[in-house]
PDB file of C-alpha atoms in Angstrom:
ATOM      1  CA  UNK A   1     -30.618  53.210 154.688  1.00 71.00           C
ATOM      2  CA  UNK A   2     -30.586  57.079 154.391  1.00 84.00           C
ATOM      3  CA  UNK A   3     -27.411  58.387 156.632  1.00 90.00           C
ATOM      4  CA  UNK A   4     -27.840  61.610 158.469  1.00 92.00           C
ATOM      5  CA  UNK A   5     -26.136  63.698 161.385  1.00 93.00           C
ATOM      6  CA  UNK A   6     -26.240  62.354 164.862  1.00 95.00           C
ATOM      7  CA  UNK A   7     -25.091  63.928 168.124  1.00 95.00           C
ATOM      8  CA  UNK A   8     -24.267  61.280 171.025  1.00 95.00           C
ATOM      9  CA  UNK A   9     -23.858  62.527 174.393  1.00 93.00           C
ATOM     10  CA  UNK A  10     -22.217  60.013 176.262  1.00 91.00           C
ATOM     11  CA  UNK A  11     -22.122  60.470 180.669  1.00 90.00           C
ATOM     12  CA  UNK A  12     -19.511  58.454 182.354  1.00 88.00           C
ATOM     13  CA  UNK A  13     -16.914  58.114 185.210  1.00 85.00           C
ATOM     14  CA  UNK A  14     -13.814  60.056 184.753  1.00 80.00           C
ATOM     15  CA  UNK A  15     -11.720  56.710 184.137  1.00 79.00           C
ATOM     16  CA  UNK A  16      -8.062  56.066 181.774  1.00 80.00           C
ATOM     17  CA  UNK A  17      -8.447  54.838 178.773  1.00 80.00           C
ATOM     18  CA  UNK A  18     -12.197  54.915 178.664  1.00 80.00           C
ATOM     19  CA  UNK A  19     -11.924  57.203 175.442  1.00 83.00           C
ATOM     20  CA  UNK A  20     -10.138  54.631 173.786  1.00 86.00           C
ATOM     21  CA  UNK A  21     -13.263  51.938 174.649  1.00 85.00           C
ATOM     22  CA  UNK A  22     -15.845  54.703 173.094  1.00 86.00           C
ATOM     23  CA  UNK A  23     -14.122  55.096 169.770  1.00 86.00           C
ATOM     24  CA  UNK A  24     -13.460  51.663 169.394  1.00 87.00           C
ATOM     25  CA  UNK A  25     -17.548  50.479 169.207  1.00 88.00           C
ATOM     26  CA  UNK A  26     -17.155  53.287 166.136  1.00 89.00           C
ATOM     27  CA  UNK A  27     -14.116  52.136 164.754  1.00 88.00           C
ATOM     28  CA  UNK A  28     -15.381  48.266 164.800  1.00 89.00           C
ATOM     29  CA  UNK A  29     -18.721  49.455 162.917  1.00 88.00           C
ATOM     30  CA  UNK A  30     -16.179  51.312 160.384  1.00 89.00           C
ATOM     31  CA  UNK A  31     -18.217  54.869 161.410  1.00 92.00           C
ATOM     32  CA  UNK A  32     -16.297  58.454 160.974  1.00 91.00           C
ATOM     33  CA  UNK A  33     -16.593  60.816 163.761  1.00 93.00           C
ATOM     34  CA  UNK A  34     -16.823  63.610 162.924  1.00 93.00           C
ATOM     35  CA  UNK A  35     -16.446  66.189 166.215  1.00 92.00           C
ATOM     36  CA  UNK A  36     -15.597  64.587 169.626  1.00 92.00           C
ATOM     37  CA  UNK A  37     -15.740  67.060 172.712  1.00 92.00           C
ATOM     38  CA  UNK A  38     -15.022  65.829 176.233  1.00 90.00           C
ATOM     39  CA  UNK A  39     -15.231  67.931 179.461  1.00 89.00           C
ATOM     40  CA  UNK A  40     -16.418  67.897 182.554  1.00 86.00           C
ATOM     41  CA  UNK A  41     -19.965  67.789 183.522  1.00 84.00           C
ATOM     42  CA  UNK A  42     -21.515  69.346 186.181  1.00 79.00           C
ATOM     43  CA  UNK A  43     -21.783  66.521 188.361  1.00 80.00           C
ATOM     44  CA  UNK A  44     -18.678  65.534 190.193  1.00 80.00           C
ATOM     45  CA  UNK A  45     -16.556  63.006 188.403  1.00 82.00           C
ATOM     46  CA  UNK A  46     -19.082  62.897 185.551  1.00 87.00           C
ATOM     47  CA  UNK A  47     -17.011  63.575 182.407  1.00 88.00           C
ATOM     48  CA  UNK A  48     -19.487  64.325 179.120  1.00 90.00           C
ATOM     49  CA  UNK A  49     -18.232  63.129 175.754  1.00 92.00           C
ATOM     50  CA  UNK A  50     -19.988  64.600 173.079  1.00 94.00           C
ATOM     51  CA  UNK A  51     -19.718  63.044 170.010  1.00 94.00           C
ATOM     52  CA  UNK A  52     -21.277  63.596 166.002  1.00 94.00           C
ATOM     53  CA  UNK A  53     -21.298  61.222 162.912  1.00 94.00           C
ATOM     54  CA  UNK A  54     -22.978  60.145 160.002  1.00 95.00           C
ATOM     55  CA  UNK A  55     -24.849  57.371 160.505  1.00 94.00           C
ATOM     56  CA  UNK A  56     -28.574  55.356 160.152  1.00 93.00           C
ATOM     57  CA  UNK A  57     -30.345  54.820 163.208  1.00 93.00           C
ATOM     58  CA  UNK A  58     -30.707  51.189 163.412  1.00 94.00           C
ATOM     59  CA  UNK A  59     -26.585  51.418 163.628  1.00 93.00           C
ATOM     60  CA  UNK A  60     -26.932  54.301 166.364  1.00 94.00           C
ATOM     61  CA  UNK A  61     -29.291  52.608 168.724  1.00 94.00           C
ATOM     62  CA  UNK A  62     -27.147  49.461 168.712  1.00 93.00           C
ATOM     63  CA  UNK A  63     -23.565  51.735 169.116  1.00 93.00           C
ATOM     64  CA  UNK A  64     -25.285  53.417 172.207  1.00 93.00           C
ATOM     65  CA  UNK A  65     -26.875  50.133 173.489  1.00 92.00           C
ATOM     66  CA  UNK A  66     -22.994  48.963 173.449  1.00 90.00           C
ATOM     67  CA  UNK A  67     -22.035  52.117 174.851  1.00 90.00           C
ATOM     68  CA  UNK A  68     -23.986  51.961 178.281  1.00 89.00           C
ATOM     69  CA  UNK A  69     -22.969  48.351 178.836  1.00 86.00           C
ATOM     70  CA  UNK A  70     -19.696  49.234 179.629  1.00 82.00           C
ATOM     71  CA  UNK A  71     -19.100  49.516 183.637  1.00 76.00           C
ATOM     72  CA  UNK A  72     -17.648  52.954 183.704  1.00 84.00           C
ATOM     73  CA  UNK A  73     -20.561  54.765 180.632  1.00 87.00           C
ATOM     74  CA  UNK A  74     -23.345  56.185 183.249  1.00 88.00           C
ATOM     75  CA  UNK A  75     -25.563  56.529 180.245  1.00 89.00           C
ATOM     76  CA  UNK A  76     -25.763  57.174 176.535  1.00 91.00           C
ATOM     77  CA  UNK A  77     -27.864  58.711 174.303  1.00 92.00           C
ATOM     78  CA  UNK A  78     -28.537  60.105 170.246  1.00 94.00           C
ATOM     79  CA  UNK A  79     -29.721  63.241 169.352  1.00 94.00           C
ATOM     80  CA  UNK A  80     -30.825  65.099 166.014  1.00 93.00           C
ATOM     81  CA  UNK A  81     -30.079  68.224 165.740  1.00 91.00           C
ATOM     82  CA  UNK A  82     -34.465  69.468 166.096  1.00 91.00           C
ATOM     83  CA  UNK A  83     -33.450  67.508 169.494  1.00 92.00           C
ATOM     84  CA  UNK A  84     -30.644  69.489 170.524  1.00 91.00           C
ATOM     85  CA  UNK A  85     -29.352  72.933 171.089  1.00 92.00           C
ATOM     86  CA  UNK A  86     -25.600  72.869 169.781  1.00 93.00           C
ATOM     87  CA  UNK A  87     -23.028  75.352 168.894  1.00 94.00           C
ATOM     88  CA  UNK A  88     -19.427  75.217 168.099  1.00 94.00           C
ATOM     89  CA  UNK A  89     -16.518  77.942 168.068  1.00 97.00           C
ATOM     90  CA  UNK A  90     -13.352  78.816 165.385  1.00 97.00           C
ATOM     91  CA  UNK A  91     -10.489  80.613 165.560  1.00 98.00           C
ATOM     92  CA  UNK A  92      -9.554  82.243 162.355  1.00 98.00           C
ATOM     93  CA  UNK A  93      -6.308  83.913 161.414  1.00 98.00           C
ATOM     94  CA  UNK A  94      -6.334  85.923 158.833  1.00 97.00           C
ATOM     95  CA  UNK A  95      -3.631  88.535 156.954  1.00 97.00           C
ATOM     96  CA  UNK A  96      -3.728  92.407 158.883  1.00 97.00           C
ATOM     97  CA  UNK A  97      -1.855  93.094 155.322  1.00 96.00           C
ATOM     98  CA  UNK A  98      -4.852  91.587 153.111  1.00 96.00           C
ATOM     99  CA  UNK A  99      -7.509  92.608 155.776  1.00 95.00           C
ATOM    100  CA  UNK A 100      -6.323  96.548 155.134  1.00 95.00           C
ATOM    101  CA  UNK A 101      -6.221  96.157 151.899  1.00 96.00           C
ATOM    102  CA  UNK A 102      -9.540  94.812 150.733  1.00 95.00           C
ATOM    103  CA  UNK A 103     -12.647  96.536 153.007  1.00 95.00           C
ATOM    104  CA  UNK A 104     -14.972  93.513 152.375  1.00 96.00           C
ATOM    105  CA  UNK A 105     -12.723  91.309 154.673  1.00 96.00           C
ATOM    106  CA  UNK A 106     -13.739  93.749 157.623  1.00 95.00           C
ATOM    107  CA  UNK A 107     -17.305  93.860 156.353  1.00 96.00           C
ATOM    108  CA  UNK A 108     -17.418  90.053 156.205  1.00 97.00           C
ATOM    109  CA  UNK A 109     -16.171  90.214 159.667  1.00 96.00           C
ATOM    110  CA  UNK A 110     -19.253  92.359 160.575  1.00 95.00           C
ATOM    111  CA  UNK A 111     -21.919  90.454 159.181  1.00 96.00           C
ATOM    112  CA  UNK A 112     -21.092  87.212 160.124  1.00 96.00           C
ATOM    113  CA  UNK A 113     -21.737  88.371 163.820  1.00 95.00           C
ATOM    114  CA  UNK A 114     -17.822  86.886 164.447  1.00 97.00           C
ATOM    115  CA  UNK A 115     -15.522  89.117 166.912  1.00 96.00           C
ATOM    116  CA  UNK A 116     -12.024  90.653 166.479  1.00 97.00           C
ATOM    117  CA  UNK A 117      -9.898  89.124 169.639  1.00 97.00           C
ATOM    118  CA  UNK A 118      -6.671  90.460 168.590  1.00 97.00           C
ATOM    119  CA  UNK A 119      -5.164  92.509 166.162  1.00 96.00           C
ATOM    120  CA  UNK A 120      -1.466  93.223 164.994  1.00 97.00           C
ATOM    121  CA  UNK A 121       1.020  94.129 162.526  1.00 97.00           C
ATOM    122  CA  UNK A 122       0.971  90.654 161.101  1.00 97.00           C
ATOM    123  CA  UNK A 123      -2.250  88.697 161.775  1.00 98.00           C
ATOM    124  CA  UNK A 124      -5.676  89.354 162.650  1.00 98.00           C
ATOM    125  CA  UNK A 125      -7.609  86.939 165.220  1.00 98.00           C
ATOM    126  CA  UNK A 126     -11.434  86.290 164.569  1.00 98.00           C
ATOM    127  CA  UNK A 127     -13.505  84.304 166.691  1.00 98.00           C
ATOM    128  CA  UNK A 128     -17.067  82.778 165.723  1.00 98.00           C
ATOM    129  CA  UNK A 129     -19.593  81.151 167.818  1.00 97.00           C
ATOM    130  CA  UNK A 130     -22.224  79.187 165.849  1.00 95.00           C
ATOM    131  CA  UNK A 131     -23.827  76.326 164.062  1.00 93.00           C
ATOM    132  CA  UNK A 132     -21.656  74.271 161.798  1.00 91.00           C
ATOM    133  CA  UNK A 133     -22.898  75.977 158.434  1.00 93.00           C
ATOM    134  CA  UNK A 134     -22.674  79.579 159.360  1.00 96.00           C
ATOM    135  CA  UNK A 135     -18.863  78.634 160.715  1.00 96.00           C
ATOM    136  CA  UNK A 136     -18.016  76.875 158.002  1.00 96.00           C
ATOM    137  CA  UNK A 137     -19.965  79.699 155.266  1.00 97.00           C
ATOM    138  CA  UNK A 138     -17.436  82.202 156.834  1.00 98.00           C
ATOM    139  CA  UNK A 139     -14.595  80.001 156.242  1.00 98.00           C
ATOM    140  CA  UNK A 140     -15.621  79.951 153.000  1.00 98.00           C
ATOM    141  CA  UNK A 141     -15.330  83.629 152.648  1.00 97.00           C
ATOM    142  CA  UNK A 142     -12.064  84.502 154.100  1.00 97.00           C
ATOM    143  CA  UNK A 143     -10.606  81.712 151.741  1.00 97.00           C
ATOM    144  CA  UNK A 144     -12.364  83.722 148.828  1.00 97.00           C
ATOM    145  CA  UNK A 145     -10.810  86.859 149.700  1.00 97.00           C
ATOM    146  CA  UNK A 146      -7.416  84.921 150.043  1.00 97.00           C
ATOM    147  CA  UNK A 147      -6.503  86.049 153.391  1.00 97.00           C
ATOM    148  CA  UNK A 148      -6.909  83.131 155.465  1.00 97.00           C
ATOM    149  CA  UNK A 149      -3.468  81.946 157.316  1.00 98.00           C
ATOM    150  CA  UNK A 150      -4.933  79.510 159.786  1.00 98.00           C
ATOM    151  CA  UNK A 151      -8.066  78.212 161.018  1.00 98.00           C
ATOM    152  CA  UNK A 152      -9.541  75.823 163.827  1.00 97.00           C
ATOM    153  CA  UNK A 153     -12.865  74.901 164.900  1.00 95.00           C
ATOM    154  CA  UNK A 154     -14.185  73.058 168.261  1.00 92.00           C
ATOM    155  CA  UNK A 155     -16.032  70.485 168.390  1.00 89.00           C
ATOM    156  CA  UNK A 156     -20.065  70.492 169.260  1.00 90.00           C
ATOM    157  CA  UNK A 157     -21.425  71.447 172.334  1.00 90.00           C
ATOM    158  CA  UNK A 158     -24.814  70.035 172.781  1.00 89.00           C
ATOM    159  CA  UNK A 159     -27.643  70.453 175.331  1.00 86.00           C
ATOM    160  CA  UNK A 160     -31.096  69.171 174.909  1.00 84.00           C
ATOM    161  CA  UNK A 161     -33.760  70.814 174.250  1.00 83.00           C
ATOM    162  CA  UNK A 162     -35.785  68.743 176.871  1.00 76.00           C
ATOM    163  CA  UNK A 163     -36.517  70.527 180.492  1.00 67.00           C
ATOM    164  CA  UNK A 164     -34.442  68.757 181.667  1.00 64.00           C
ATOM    165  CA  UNK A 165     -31.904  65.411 181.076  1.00 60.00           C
ATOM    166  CA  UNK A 166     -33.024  62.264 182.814  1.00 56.00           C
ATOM    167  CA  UNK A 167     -29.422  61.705 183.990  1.00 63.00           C
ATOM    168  CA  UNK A 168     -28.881  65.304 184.886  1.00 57.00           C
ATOM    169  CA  UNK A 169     -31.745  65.040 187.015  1.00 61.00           C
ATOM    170  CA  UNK A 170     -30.823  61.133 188.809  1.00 61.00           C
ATOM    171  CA  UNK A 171     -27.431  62.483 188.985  1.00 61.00           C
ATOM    172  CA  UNK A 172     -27.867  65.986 190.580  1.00 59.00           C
ATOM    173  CA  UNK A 173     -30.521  63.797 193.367  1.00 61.00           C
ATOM    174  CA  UNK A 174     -27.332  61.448 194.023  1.00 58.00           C
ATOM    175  CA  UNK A 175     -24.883  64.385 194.233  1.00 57.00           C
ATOM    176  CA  UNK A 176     -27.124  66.032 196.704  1.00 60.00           C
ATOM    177  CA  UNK A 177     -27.627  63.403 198.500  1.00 61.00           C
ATOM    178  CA  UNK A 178     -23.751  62.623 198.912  1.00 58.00           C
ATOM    179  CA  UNK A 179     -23.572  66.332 200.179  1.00 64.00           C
ATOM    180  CA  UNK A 180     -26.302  65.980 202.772  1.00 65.00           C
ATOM    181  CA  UNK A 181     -28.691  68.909 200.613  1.00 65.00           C
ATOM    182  CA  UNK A 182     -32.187  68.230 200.723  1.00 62.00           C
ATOM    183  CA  UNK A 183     -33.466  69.293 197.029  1.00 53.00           C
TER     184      UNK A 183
END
C-alpha cells in the first residue's frame, strides 16, 4: 500500500499522561510522527493534539478507531492535506556578518515573504509562516548561501476546510449550555 501524508487532529480532556497513551497506538504500529502540536482548544478543557505521519489509510482508520476508544480522546479524526488548511512557522538564525556581505541573503529574505524580527551585530532573526515546502525551500537557501547558524520549525496547525467541525459544533452547544447561553 502507497504511504502518503496524514494530519490527525485528535480532541480530548486535558488529562496527565494522556500524550503518552496517543503516541503509544503509533509507536505499537512502528509509525514515525512526524510534527506533533498540542494546545488548547477553544472549548474549555478541550486540549487539540495535532498530529502528521506517513502512513496508508487502512492503518489510519484503525489508529484513530483506537484513538477515540480511550475514555479521556473526545474524538479523532484524519485529514489530507486537500482536507485541511495547515500552516507551520520557523525561526531562522542566520550570520549579520554573511547577511552584509552577500546581498542575495537579504533578497532571499524578500521573496520568500519571511520577516526580519530582530537584527544585531551578531545574528539575524527570520521568521516564516507557511506550508512545509516553501519553509523547508528557504531552509534550503540560507544553507546554500552558508549563513545559517540555527534553525527551528513548529509543528502543523490544521483547521478544516469544512464549515464547520462536527465536534466544534457538539462541543461549543455543551459549553453554552454549561454557561446558561442560548445559541
Amino acid at each position: 500500500m502507497e504511504k502518503e501524508l496524514f494530519t490527525l487532529i485528535v480532541y480530548s480532556e486535558n488529562i496527565a499522561g494522556l500524550l503518552n497513551q496517543v503516541t503509544a497506538e503509533f509507536t505499537r504500529r512502528q509509525m514515525n510522527i512526524e510534527t506533533l502540536n498540542v494546545s488548547s482548544s477553544s472549548i474549555k478543557d478541550v486540549h487539540r493534539y495535532t498530529i502528521t505521519l506517513w502512513s496508508d489509510e487502512e492503518t489510519i482508520k484503525k489508529v484513530v478507531k483506537r484513538l477515540e476508544k480511550k475514555i479521556d480522546v473526545v474524538k479523532a479524526d484524519y485529514y489530507t492535506d486537500n482536507e485541511i488548511f495547515m500552516q507551520e512557522v520557523a525561526l531562522y538564525k542566520i550570520s549579520t556578518t554573511k547577511m552584509l556581505a552577500n546581498r542575495q541573503v537579504s533578497k532571499i529574505i524578500r521573496h520568500s515573504g519571511a520577516r526580519v524580527l530582530e537584527m544585531n551585530s551578531s545574528y539575524v532573526l527570520v521568521e516564516k509562516t507557511g506550508k512545509t515546502e516553501d519553509i523547508t525551500a528557504l531552509y534550503k537557501e540560507f544553507v546554500v548561501e552558508q549563513c545559517l547558524l540555527q534553525y527551528v520549525k513548529s509543528g502543523r496547525v490544521a483547521i478544516t476546510r469544512d464549515y464547520n467541525e462536527d465536534l466544534s459544533e457538539q462541543l461549543f452547544d455543551e459549553d453554552a449550555k454549561r454557561k446558561g447561553i442560548k445559541r
